[in-house]
XYZ file of C-alpha atoms in Angstrom:
776
model
C -28.962 -124.181 135.745
C -28.807 -121.642 133.179
C -29.123 -123.243 129.614
C -31.831 -125.716 130.394
C -33.554 -128.035 127.991
C -37.201 -128.349 127.452
C -38.134 -130.038 130.744
C -35.726 -130.087 133.574
C -34.722 -133.543 134.762
C -36.124 -133.712 138.375
C -33.904 -135.589 140.836
C -35.280 -137.540 143.737
C -35.599 -135.708 147.156
C -32.756 -137.977 148.610
C -30.575 -136.485 145.804
C -31.620 -133.052 146.687
C -31.041 -133.517 150.450
C -27.615 -135.067 149.823
C -26.529 -132.302 147.427
C -27.700 -129.808 149.875
C -25.635 -131.350 152.694
C -22.598 -131.365 150.361
C -23.088 -127.724 149.276
C -23.564 -126.494 152.781
C -20.431 -128.458 153.977
C -18.170 -127.000 151.110
C -19.482 -123.514 152.033
C -19.077 -123.852 155.741
C -15.421 -124.961 155.132
C -14.804 -121.707 153.353
C -16.065 -119.475 156.026
C -12.472 -118.306 156.635
C -12.203 -116.543 153.310
C -13.149 -112.969 153.276
C -16.454 -112.518 151.389
C -18.954 -109.739 152.572
C -21.807 -111.457 150.596
C -21.533 -114.282 153.528
C -21.693 -118.002 153.350
C -25.226 -118.320 155.147
C -26.471 -121.970 154.775
C -29.407 -120.248 153.321
C -27.573 -119.667 149.963
C -26.544 -123.339 149.843
C -30.191 -124.326 150.602
C -31.449 -122.230 147.792
C -29.007 -123.468 145.243
C -29.534 -127.116 146.007
C -33.335 -126.793 146.171
C -33.623 -124.670 143.092
C -30.681 -125.512 140.982
C -29.220 -128.967 141.721
C -32.042 -130.896 140.233
C -30.551 -129.919 136.899
C -27.019 -128.947 137.561
C -25.650 -131.615 140.042
C -25.795 -134.891 138.367
C -23.990 -137.035 135.632
C -25.560 -135.122 132.666
C -25.986 -131.631 133.865
C -28.104 -129.116 132.001
C -25.915 -127.067 129.530
C -22.880 -128.932 130.864
C -22.999 -126.880 134.207
C -22.214 -129.155 137.041
C -22.303 -127.032 140.465
C -20.371 -129.736 142.243
C -17.427 -128.535 140.274
C -17.090 -125.490 142.213
C -15.933 -126.520 145.667
C -14.406 -123.113 147.103
C -14.849 -119.204 146.355
C -11.642 -119.564 144.569
C -13.142 -122.017 142.137
C -16.133 -119.587 141.655
C -13.777 -116.615 141.008
C -11.701 -118.532 138.538
C -14.728 -119.333 136.715
C -16.165 -115.777 137.143
C -17.538 -115.680 133.392
C -19.821 -118.626 134.208
C -20.894 -117.082 137.464
C -21.403 -113.709 136.044
C -23.987 -115.389 133.684
C -25.562 -117.195 136.727
C -25.926 -113.959 138.566
C -27.561 -112.178 135.395
C -29.989 -115.050 135.087
C -30.764 -115.090 138.717
C -31.296 -111.315 138.942
C -33.269 -110.889 135.677
C -35.873 -113.521 136.396
C -34.978 -115.923 133.639
C -33.809 -118.782 135.992
C -35.159 -121.006 137.235
C -37.384 -121.340 134.207
C -41.203 -121.533 134.802
C -41.395 -125.398 134.826
C -38.666 -125.528 137.530
C -38.847 -124.843 141.203
C -38.979 -121.048 141.331
C -37.500 -118.311 143.548
C -39.572 -115.704 145.538
C -38.689 -112.128 145.157
C -36.941 -112.143 148.572
C -35.108 -115.415 147.634
C -34.020 -113.978 144.353
C -32.731 -110.812 145.771
C -30.697 -112.669 148.559
C -29.108 -115.288 146.080
C -28.382 -112.634 143.640
C -26.591 -110.568 146.311
C -24.708 -113.518 147.626
C -23.274 -114.293 144.104
C -22.520 -110.831 143.444
C -20.433 -110.815 146.551
C -18.765 -114.056 145.969
C -17.631 -112.444 142.557
C -17.001 -108.975 143.454
C -16.479 -108.476 147.271
C -12.770 -108.958 147.363
C -10.311 -106.960 149.330
C -8.752 -104.971 146.583
C -5.851 -103.680 148.867
C -4.622 -107.133 149.808
C -5.974 -109.339 146.933
C -5.438 -106.986 144.029
C -3.708 -109.103 141.314
C -2.675 -107.277 138.067
C -1.946 -110.763 136.610
C 0.311 -111.183 133.499
C 0.009 -111.341 129.592
C 0.886 -113.857 127.162
C 3.525 -112.500 124.909
C 1.632 -110.735 121.974
C 2.632 -110.465 118.511
C 1.341 -107.605 116.439
C -1.731 -108.129 114.508
C -1.625 -107.338 110.781
C -3.231 -103.851 111.214
C -0.695 -102.908 114.072
C 2.198 -104.369 111.863
C 1.178 -102.036 108.922
C 0.673 -98.936 110.938
C 4.064 -99.544 112.622
C 5.847 -99.885 109.269
C 4.071 -96.854 108.183
C 5.008 -94.489 111.227
C 8.579 -95.790 111.198
C 9.620 -96.053 107.732
C 7.070 -93.775 106.075
C 6.123 -96.676 103.891
C 2.399 -97.634 103.878
C 2.747 -101.438 103.425
C -0.538 -103.181 103.120
C -0.081 -106.791 103.996
C -3.687 -107.709 104.481
C -3.790 -109.089 100.691
C -1.298 -111.695 101.647
C -0.994 -111.960 105.331
C -3.400 -114.631 106.920
C -6.215 -113.331 109.020
C -5.855 -112.668 112.745
C -7.875 -114.769 115.009
C -10.224 -113.197 117.567
C -10.661 -113.753 121.177
C -13.170 -111.992 123.452
C -14.527 -110.085 120.524
C -11.126 -108.414 119.597
C -8.125 -109.466 117.358
C -5.233 -108.137 119.474
C -5.660 -111.061 122.152
C -2.398 -112.482 122.945
C -3.678 -116.024 123.672
C -5.031 -116.419 120.030
C -2.398 -114.573 118.212
C -0.311 -117.496 116.958
C 2.588 -117.345 114.477
C 1.993 -120.113 111.975
C 4.792 -121.091 109.302
C 2.817 -119.313 106.536
C 2.796 -116.284 108.484
C 6.620 -116.356 109.192
C 7.274 -116.754 105.268
C 5.053 -113.752 105.008
C 7.105 -111.498 107.438
C 10.209 -112.702 105.393
C 8.828 -111.865 102.134
C 7.495 -108.589 103.521
C 10.802 -107.758 105.021
C 12.514 -107.949 101.757
C 10.081 -105.977 99.851
C 9.906 -103.153 102.395
C 13.545 -102.855 102.795
C 14.014 -102.474 98.995
C 11.189 -99.934 98.692
C 12.530 -97.918 101.603
C 16.395 -97.915 100.874
C 17.429 -97.041 97.265
C 20.254 -99.312 96.405
C 22.108 -99.054 93.138
C 21.528 -102.870 92.522
C 17.762 -102.241 92.635
C 17.481 -99.283 90.269
C 15.318 -99.692 87.389
C 17.052 -98.235 84.403
C 15.541 -95.374 82.199
C 15.792 -96.636 78.541
C 16.093 -94.315 75.768
C 16.305 -95.545 72.052
C 18.923 -93.521 70.233
C 17.142 -93.465 66.910
C 19.075 -94.215 63.841
C 18.023 -91.172 61.810
C 19.279 -88.904 64.731
C 22.891 -89.958 64.339
C 25.516 -87.588 62.654
C 27.365 -89.735 60.162
C 31.334 -89.218 58.950
C 32.912 -91.580 56.751
C 31.668 -94.694 55.023
C 28.114 -95.119 56.459
C 24.642 -95.127 55.496
C 21.174 -95.788 56.944
C 19.293 -96.995 53.916
C 18.271 -100.303 55.751
C 17.167 -98.601 59.193
C 20.683 -99.616 60.576
C 23.947 -97.901 60.801
C 25.729 -99.835 58.024
C 29.485 -99.082 58.074
C 30.669 -100.205 54.609
C 34.036 -98.439 55.191
C 35.866 -96.943 58.303
C 33.543 -94.109 59.776
C 32.240 -92.595 62.896
C 28.544 -92.249 64.002
C 27.866 -89.618 66.684
C 24.910 -88.905 68.843
C 24.233 -85.793 71.228
C 23.111 -86.589 74.755
C 21.915 -84.079 77.176
C 22.083 -85.344 80.794
C 20.262 -83.405 83.626
C 21.930 -85.268 86.462
C 25.217 -87.276 86.831
C 24.083 -90.817 86.255
C 25.340 -94.241 86.118
C 24.424 -95.576 82.653
C 24.954 -98.295 80.196
C 24.863 -98.155 76.400
C 23.419 -101.316 74.762
C 24.562 -101.975 71.255
C 23.038 -104.658 69.044
C 25.397 -105.245 66.072
C 26.709 -107.781 63.569
C 29.934 -107.855 61.622
C 30.224 -109.046 58.111
C 33.550 -110.916 58.155
C 36.369 -110.967 55.683
C 40.204 -111.057 55.968
C 42.127 -112.670 58.781
C 40.621 -110.665 61.783
C 37.143 -110.073 63.052
C 35.264 -106.812 62.823
C 36.243 -104.329 65.435
C 33.883 -101.556 66.818
C 34.983 -98.803 69.114
C 32.812 -96.905 71.610
C 33.621 -93.489 72.913
C 31.966 -90.970 75.027
C 33.141 -87.375 73.866
C 36.896 -88.200 73.577
C 37.113 -90.927 76.114
C 37.283 -94.508 74.878
C 34.937 -96.800 76.635
C 36.014 -100.021 74.776
C 36.674 -101.854 71.667
C 34.698 -104.906 70.915
C 35.156 -107.721 68.409
C 32.324 -109.138 66.490
C 32.856 -112.566 65.469
C 29.580 -113.633 64.430
C 29.032 -113.260 60.721
C 24.988 -113.926 60.713
C 23.570 -113.419 64.072
C 23.332 -109.969 65.877
C 25.537 -109.721 69.057
C 24.556 -107.688 72.165
C 27.349 -105.532 73.813
C 26.670 -103.628 77.211
C 29.064 -100.693 77.774
C 28.896 -99.422 81.142
C 29.954 -95.646 81.775
C 29.659 -92.717 84.047
C 27.518 -90.040 82.318
C 28.101 -86.768 83.759
C 25.648 -83.686 83.841
C 25.605 -81.737 80.758
C 25.896 -82.088 76.892
C 27.842 -85.281 75.551
C 28.607 -87.091 72.470
C 28.344 -90.846 72.080
C 30.439 -92.127 69.246
C 30.656 -95.520 67.528
C 33.439 -96.135 64.998
C 34.262 -98.979 62.626
C 38.067 -99.209 62.622
C 39.394 -102.172 60.479
C 37.551 -101.945 57.083
C 38.759 -104.691 54.662
C 37.787 -105.514 50.914
C 39.447 -108.149 48.652
C 38.100 -107.861 45.163
C 39.806 -111.144 44.137
C 38.429 -113.254 46.708
C 36.642 -116.362 45.284
C 34.122 -116.423 47.968
C 31.858 -113.352 47.984
C 30.867 -113.785 51.874
C 34.577 -113.200 52.444
C 35.190 -110.376 50.104
C 33.913 -107.161 52.165
C 34.410 -106.691 56.033
C 31.601 -104.503 57.260
C 29.856 -103.389 60.486
C 26.105 -103.095 60.855
C 24.524 -101.487 63.987
C 20.956 -102.275 64.229
C 19.912 -100.390 67.336
C 21.624 -98.320 70.478
C 19.805 -97.965 73.676
C 20.923 -95.704 76.555
C 19.947 -97.088 79.922
C 20.304 -94.584 82.848
C 20.614 -96.464 86.099
C 20.855 -93.419 88.308
C 23.437 -92.695 91.138
C 23.684 -91.546 94.702
C 23.634 -87.995 93.583
C 20.154 -88.273 92.537
C 17.227 -87.001 94.498
C 16.603 -89.734 97.231
C 13.060 -90.386 98.411
C 11.651 -89.273 101.536
C 11.868 -92.891 103.002
C 15.478 -93.188 101.887
C 16.340 -89.854 103.768
C 14.301 -90.894 106.638
C 16.132 -94.335 107.275
C 19.651 -93.201 105.942
C 19.548 -89.788 107.729
C 23.376 -89.789 107.771
C 25.561 -90.947 104.957
C 29.312 -91.793 104.809
C 31.445 -89.476 102.714
C 34.403 -91.697 102.485
C 34.666 -95.573 102.554
C 36.564 -95.693 105.816
C 33.311 -94.002 107.449
C 30.936 -96.580 106.489
C 31.048 -98.875 109.443
C 30.754 -96.150 111.903
C 27.908 -94.570 110.105
C 26.174 -97.752 109.663
C 26.462 -98.610 113.460
C 24.912 -95.354 114.277
C 22.061 -95.811 112.031
C 21.326 -99.414 113.284
C 21.690 -98.083 117.051
C 18.860 -95.587 116.521
C 16.682 -97.704 114.343
C 16.971 -100.944 116.800
C 15.769 -98.689 119.557
C 12.795 -97.375 117.546
C 11.791 -100.752 116.339
C 12.159 -102.518 119.497
C 10.462 -99.655 121.395
C 13.450 -99.492 123.998
C 16.892 -98.647 124.208
C 19.083 -101.431 122.383
C 22.043 -103.607 123.681
C 25.711 -103.452 122.143
C 25.015 -107.023 121.261
C 21.761 -106.348 119.142
C 23.532 -103.692 117.206
C 26.771 -105.638 116.692
C 24.896 -108.673 115.310
C 23.101 -106.303 112.764
C 26.394 -104.739 111.825
C 27.946 -107.993 111.106
C 25.296 -108.692 108.567
C 26.074 -105.276 107.107
C 30.032 -105.708 107.038
C 29.665 -109.289 105.352
C 27.588 -107.730 102.712
C 29.912 -105.060 101.900
C 32.909 -107.607 102.012
C 30.835 -109.574 99.433
C 30.737 -106.780 96.965
C 27.548 -105.421 97.835
C 26.695 -101.615 97.952
C 26.445 -99.725 101.297
C 22.747 -99.354 100.704
C 22.330 -102.957 99.939
C 24.116 -103.851 103.264
C 21.691 -101.570 105.146
C 18.727 -103.294 103.251
C 19.890 -106.658 104.700
C 20.239 -105.247 108.314
C 16.633 -103.649 107.889
C 15.423 -107.167 106.986
C 16.743 -108.547 110.133
C 15.056 -106.002 112.370
C 11.735 -106.397 110.667
C 11.676 -110.263 111.170
C 12.843 -110.054 114.737
C 10.724 -111.175 117.546
C 11.586 -107.993 119.354
C 9.704 -106.025 116.730
C 6.913 -108.455 115.629
C 6.122 -109.178 119.538
C 5.288 -106.757 122.343
C 7.941 -108.192 124.492
C 8.056 -107.492 128.293
C 10.294 -108.709 130.795
C 8.854 -111.559 132.888
C 7.291 -110.927 136.243
C 9.287 -112.187 139.527
C 9.025 -115.968 139.900
C 8.275 -115.547 143.485
C 4.948 -113.726 142.858
C 5.922 -110.187 143.754
C 4.163 -107.636 141.410
C 6.446 -105.449 139.326
C 5.617 -102.060 137.596
C 6.195 -101.967 133.848
C 9.133 -100.317 132.709
C 8.580 -96.831 131.239
C 9.153 -98.249 127.707
C 6.819 -101.055 128.258
C 4.121 -98.735 129.603
C 4.625 -96.354 126.518
C 4.523 -99.470 124.040
C 1.189 -100.546 125.630
C -0.229 -96.968 125.773
C 0.623 -96.359 122.186
C -0.696 -99.731 120.764
C -4.052 -99.021 122.878
C -4.704 -95.593 121.729
C -3.120 -95.668 118.158
C -2.562 -99.250 117.271
C 0.904 -98.445 116.276
C 4.514 -97.947 117.684
C 5.347 -95.035 120.137
C 6.281 -91.884 118.428
C 9.461 -89.960 119.276
C 7.826 -87.822 121.949
C 6.221 -90.858 123.794
C 9.632 -92.302 123.813
C 11.240 -89.348 125.241
C 8.873 -89.313 128.211
C 9.729 -93.014 128.697
C 13.405 -92.104 128.460
C 12.925 -89.662 131.386
C 10.855 -92.208 133.282
C 8.279 -89.628 133.634
C 5.321 -91.755 132.592
C 4.805 -93.398 136.098
C 3.784 -89.787 137.235
C 0.017 -89.654 136.710
C 0.289 -85.966 135.849
C 2.615 -86.681 133.129
C 0.666 -89.638 131.886
C -2.593 -87.776 131.712
C -0.887 -84.966 129.616
C 0.642 -87.753 127.271
C -2.916 -89.372 127.028
C -4.525 -86.024 126.059
C -1.844 -85.290 123.500
C -2.384 -88.713 122.046
C -6.060 -88.599 122.052
C -5.836 -85.105 120.380
C -3.939 -86.433 117.237
C -5.400 -88.115 114.252
C -3.824 -91.317 115.058
C -6.371 -91.671 117.844
C -9.035 -92.491 115.022
C -7.583 -96.076 115.345
C -9.171 -96.355 118.664
C -12.599 -95.818 117.046
C -11.721 -97.775 113.817
C -10.329 -100.897 115.667
C -11.850 -100.898 119.210
C -15.481 -99.587 118.634
C -15.885 -101.269 115.069
C -15.077 -104.710 116.807
C -16.962 -104.003 120.020
C -20.136 -103.026 117.976
C -19.386 -106.102 115.600
C -19.559 -103.908 112.399
C -16.726 -105.677 110.486
C -19.627 -108.010 108.668
C -20.896 -104.884 107.100
C -18.024 -105.515 104.450
C -19.552 -108.862 103.357
C -23.180 -108.842 103.911
C -25.606 -107.426 101.142
C -29.303 -107.188 101.806
C -31.581 -108.732 99.125
C -31.414 -106.267 96.416
C -35.162 -107.145 95.356
C -36.322 -106.100 98.681
C -33.915 -103.392 99.097
C -32.894 -101.789 95.919
C -30.013 -99.324 95.952
C -28.825 -100.593 99.164
C -25.142 -101.483 97.853
C -21.680 -101.967 99.551
C -21.014 -98.058 99.146
C -24.093 -97.448 101.235
C -23.148 -99.925 103.787
C -19.663 -98.449 103.878
C -21.371 -95.096 104.392
C -23.162 -96.422 107.504
C -20.069 -97.704 109.066
C -18.494 -94.366 108.450
C -21.412 -92.816 110.185
C -20.889 -94.858 113.292
C -17.162 -94.274 113.396
C -17.547 -90.426 112.870
C -20.283 -90.489 115.621
C -17.896 -92.393 118.134
C -14.898 -90.149 117.258
C -17.002 -87.011 118.011
C -17.776 -88.411 121.550
C -14.110 -89.370 121.921
C -12.710 -85.957 120.679
C -15.132 -83.723 122.505
C -14.715 -85.834 125.831
C -18.500 -86.172 126.215
C -20.321 -88.727 128.189
C -20.273 -92.395 127.124
C -23.992 -92.331 127.868
C -24.089 -90.178 124.782
C -23.583 -93.344 122.802
C -27.169 -94.200 123.530
C -28.792 -90.691 123.860
C -27.039 -88.223 121.451
C -29.231 -86.272 118.984
C -26.796 -85.974 116.363
C -25.026 -88.104 113.649
C -22.851 -87.713 110.783
C -24.316 -88.316 107.162
C -23.674 -87.731 103.522
C -26.182 -86.980 100.939
C -26.745 -90.593 100.177
C -27.105 -91.535 103.790
C -29.456 -88.690 104.470
C -31.686 -89.602 101.654
C -31.788 -93.076 102.726
C -32.928 -92.078 106.322
C -35.374 -89.562 105.058
C -33.599 -86.567 106.752
C -34.278 -82.927 105.859
C -30.680 -81.819 106.383
C -28.678 -83.143 103.491
C -25.025 -82.447 102.649
C -24.295 -81.302 98.988
C -22.680 -84.429 98.038
C -21.736 -88.044 98.708
C -18.240 -87.532 99.789
C -18.784 -85.181 102.537
C -19.996 -86.282 106.086
C -21.508 -83.304 108.027
C -22.858 -83.439 111.614
C -26.563 -83.179 111.463
C -29.240 -82.505 114.395
C -31.544 -85.380 114.890
C -33.920 -83.399 117.372
C -37.569 -84.043 116.074
C -36.616 -87.349 114.438
C -37.209 -91.004 115.521
C -33.382 -91.333 115.733
C -30.761 -90.835 118.503
C -27.544 -92.688 119.514
C -26.294 -96.053 118.318
C -29.312 -97.969 118.249
C -30.884 -96.247 115.544
C -27.852 -96.052 113.134
C -28.087 -98.065 109.979
C -24.718 -99.944 110.592
C -26.142 -101.654 113.593
C -29.642 -102.226 112.281
C -28.360 -103.768 109.176
C -25.778 -105.937 110.761
C -28.487 -107.206 113.180
C -30.709 -108.123 110.553
C -31.246 -111.000 107.871
C -30.937 -110.213 104.195
C -34.599 -110.239 103.699
C -36.213 -109.112 106.977
C -35.411 -107.582 110.324
C -34.399 -110.106 113.149
C -35.677 -109.058 116.692
C -33.623 -111.939 118.050
C -30.391 -110.627 116.703
C -31.056 -107.045 117.699
C -31.917 -108.129 121.128
C -29.039 -110.621 121.483
C -26.777 -107.621 120.059
C -27.890 -105.216 122.900
C -27.485 -107.974 125.679
C -23.910 -108.800 124.522
C -22.640 -105.407 123.626
C -24.419 -102.807 125.697
C -25.310 -104.815 128.768
C -22.649 -107.462 129.032
C -25.343 -110.096 129.423
C -24.858 -112.522 126.435
C -27.503 -115.214 126.235
C -26.459 -118.863 126.079
C -26.039 -120.228 122.461
C -29.240 -121.866 120.993
C -29.804 -125.368 121.550
C -28.510 -127.629 118.671
C -31.846 -129.306 118.001
C -33.869 -126.031 118.002
C -35.323 -125.687 114.363
C -34.632 -122.212 112.616
C -37.697 -119.869 112.532
C -38.011 -120.097 108.871
C -38.205 -123.838 108.916
C -40.983 -123.964 111.394
C -44.619 -124.094 110.389
C -45.681 -120.663 111.928
C -48.127 -118.140 110.665
C -49.098 -114.455 111.145
C -46.729 -111.507 111.427
C -43.194 -111.796 112.442
C -44.059 -110.932 116.151
C -46.907 -113.631 116.176
C -44.464 -116.110 114.819
C -41.964 -115.217 117.429
C -44.566 -115.600 120.223
C -45.433 -118.997 118.727
C -41.730 -119.861 118.866
C -41.420 -118.977 122.503
C -44.149 -121.423 123.668
C -41.384 -123.893 123.619
C -40.106 -123.573 127.236
C -36.385 -124.461 126.051
C -36.623 -121.483 123.780
C -38.471 -119.143 125.849
C -35.645 -118.931 128.412
C -33.419 -116.903 126.090
C -36.107 -115.484 123.851
C -37.850 -113.786 126.730
C -34.563 -111.778 127.262
C -33.894 -110.942 123.587
C -37.118 -110.605 121.739
C -38.472 -107.550 123.650
C -35.413 -105.660 123.178
C -35.524 -106.452 119.466
C -39.041 -105.732 118.890
C -38.485 -102.192 120.261
C -36.540 -101.585 117.249
C -39.054 -102.952 114.746
C -39.988 -99.498 113.339
C -36.620 -99.727 111.496
C -36.487 -101.972 108.638
C -33.545 -104.352 107.797
C -31.452 -101.594 106.320
C -32.325 -98.926 109.241
C -35.135 -96.922 107.237
C -38.141 -95.842 109.237
C -41.466 -97.641 108.960
C -44.811 -97.917 110.547
C -46.008 -101.185 108.746
C -44.339 -104.393 107.818
C -45.819 -106.050 104.678
C -49.055 -103.999 105.264
C -49.346 -104.951 109.060
C -48.975 -102.313 111.789
C -45.664 -102.765 113.541
C -45.746 -103.493 117.349
C -42.925 -102.177 119.153
C -44.042 -103.037 122.766
C -41.909 -104.997 124.974
C -41.702 -106.358 128.677
C -38.499 -107.886 130.218
C -38.473 -110.691 132.731
C -37.478 -108.288 135.379
C -40.670 -106.278 134.724
C -39.585 -103.218 132.667
C -42.125 -102.287 130.071
C -41.432 -100.182 127.056
C -42.718 -99.274 123.579
C -40.317 -98.327 120.643
C -36.674 -97.275 120.731
C -36.924 -94.052 122.492
C -38.680 -95.769 125.592
C -35.981 -98.480 125.300
C -33.260 -96.109 125.529
C -35.029 -94.678 128.796
C -35.169 -98.201 130.288
C -31.530 -98.703 129.450
C -30.599 -95.446 130.979
C -32.823 -95.518 134.067
C -32.705 -99.255 134.807
C -29.613 -100.479 133.217
C -27.003 -97.547 133.378
C -24.710 -99.558 135.741
C -24.821 -102.589 133.494
C -24.046 -100.409 130.510
C -21.160 -98.496 131.932
C -19.530 -101.666 133.374
C -20.035 -103.423 129.921
C -18.275 -100.586 128.176
C -15.614 -100.366 130.902
C -15.071 -104.194 130.496
C -14.880 -104.251 126.746
C -12.520 -101.450 126.701
C -10.308 -103.065 129.367
C -10.117 -106.357 127.385
C -8.968 -104.314 124.271
C -6.474 -102.399 126.242
C -4.914 -105.341 127.948
C -5.100 -107.728 124.980
C -6.564 -110.570 127.194
C -9.681 -111.573 128.861
C -10.650 -110.401 132.367
C -10.222 -112.349 135.503
C -12.104 -111.918 138.727
C -9.255 -109.978 140.177
C -9.739 -107.445 137.513
C -13.085 -106.597 139.232
C -11.099 -104.481 141.530
C -10.074 -102.010 138.578
C -13.271 -102.395 136.839
C -15.405 -101.300 140.132
C -12.820 -98.286 140.539
C -13.213 -97.190 136.948
C -17.103 -97.293 137.062
C -16.931 -95.281 140.269
C -14.672 -92.909 138.670
C -16.916 -92.488 135.566
C -19.863 -91.881 137.760
C -18.085 -89.162 139.561
C -17.033 -87.385 136.523
C -20.181 -87.247 134.350
C -19.118 -90.411 132.576
C -16.576 -88.525 130.488
C -14.689 -90.601 127.794
C -11.245 -89.413 129.070
C -12.055 -90.724 132.660
C -12.616 -94.145 130.945
C -9.105 -93.872 129.311
C -7.466 -92.465 132.350
C -9.065 -95.081 134.606
C -7.673 -98.019 132.465
C -4.146 -96.690 131.906
C -3.875 -95.769 135.628
C -5.113 -99.298 136.678
C -3.076 -102.012 138.140
C -3.684 -104.457 135.428
C -2.472 -102.104 132.851
C 0.682 -100.914 134.760
C 1.746 -103.907 136.589
C 2.637 -107.706 136.049
C 2.589 -110.503 138.567
C 2.707 -114.133 138.589
C 0.164 -116.217 140.417
C 2.011 -118.337 142.865
C 0.285 -121.152 144.748
C 1.091 -121.179 148.413
């Protein structure tokens, strides 16, 4: 019925009559189901006469076969399809002009009946919160959680595979799978993160200092003529070392022995008067490297190298075996640090308690792991969970690893645990009884909704007290969370995806037609929209301000691009500017949206109109038919508007374009990069439009008035539904209409304030309860 081809396939009158009888029969059989829209035979008659000719046979138009829907339950189970049906009927786009049409009275009646079938459910008896697919954290949530827990800003985006999206968002449980390549990335990330956070002796990168040959003090038979310490007789070379902290260190000596007599060359290394070791150099021609480990206390010390067994035989017949000498080519001091050095903030954050004696290590490790498992798993831990991690630690220590290395291994196990990677919830009762989320589950959902990260200590404390189920406490906590900078994530993740702005990072308008429009300017456009949405959120303004606000945020570069008189002093600072008296207001005239809905070389009224239908009115048009030729490939003449009018002469194209094009043409005063214009290639821009439902407007300002006066309900409902999808991490079902209806009523009663949208969602049954559907 609603994605028809050029010519509707007409069925015989017998087919229509039989279909009518069938439809009336199935409706009559459902009379016992509660629905205030009614099951009048008139509805069945209208659907059969006006729709079945195309949607009740073996090859139905657009694949929509109305015989598939044999009950009200089936209609509600396919609520997305029937919501589109409702929109097509009420906006006048269906049936198309070449099919049996509906009178105004018939259209009003059928629209009311479909609306009742979808929405008039008994929300007291039939409310069903549903359940969620267990959802893993998307890569941004993972990064934010690691940052907030461990104080380490680990950015996995460069190596983690991209997250799939569903319903327009990348936090939907049904599409966030865990492919093997991502599991490998998690394992690799866990090792890197643990070694960055916890400073283990094994990981310390030594600080190398070359002890230059000419700085040694020599005593005995030594010279430096060849650039080396050449011991031609017994002697001592001494080097003064000043150490600011106590360090574990190593002296690396590269030397060779010139052999003579019946024993190898002997070299002794001392620190001050303490002998570190004596080494035998047996190779006569190749240099040997000897590493001497030592503890280098704070203060002034003297490193000494001695040659102890000089030998000379003047009667030897072989000159190579006549003189025993030691040649030291180089000496390097490597400081590897110790536990006494200043630890990083990450290290101190994780190892907030440290064992003073070896016998305290296991108890301290258990205490640390008990705290961190609760933080990472976002709930109180169990003894078994902590014991399993403690076993990893104790086995590492038994194998000779340091205390810190053992804690690294335990942290790695936490980081790859499904209890961290996934938002785990207890299953709903198998008998279909609804259950409240636990206070910790509620805290987790609240945090990832508003912050895209793990709950902070204050939120977990409220969960521990089980206060979050109290609406007053919940409101206080939501207000606190929205007031913090972390709530910017709600704008950057929800708003940017809702408004479809992510493509701005990859598109680039034609530089020949739009010189100076580069990636930096496109980034500025996105930043403008983010700051604009954040202002409405932070000041708790009406969500209608998204359409009407007479302010925005620009830097100097963007102000010049728009031709604004108010200009910040530089390109780094974004300032709020007043748009009163200009052609701009609200989202519709912001460069980000105008650019992302254009083609590289020109505007696209189709894309702009489609964007408004999808993102502001919740009325997405059907996809284009596969055999429709793109506009650029058609032999069309005149202005862009004239070409579009020629394109719409095809009835199969008109059914969608009659909805999209007028909305898009209203924005034609703005070019493909959001600049104001009155002409397009020398032709006056025509911004007039008329919707199938009769609304007439000219330009962006009048379009906004139409949206506010005639489409306010649709806009508020669309924003509510988009936000609910994002908050729940799933698509909406027909039962969710109870919550959506309640939230929209709440918004209307409270001046459409942003906070009421958030409160309405977090206090709703779908957000706070879980229930399995059990067929009875």
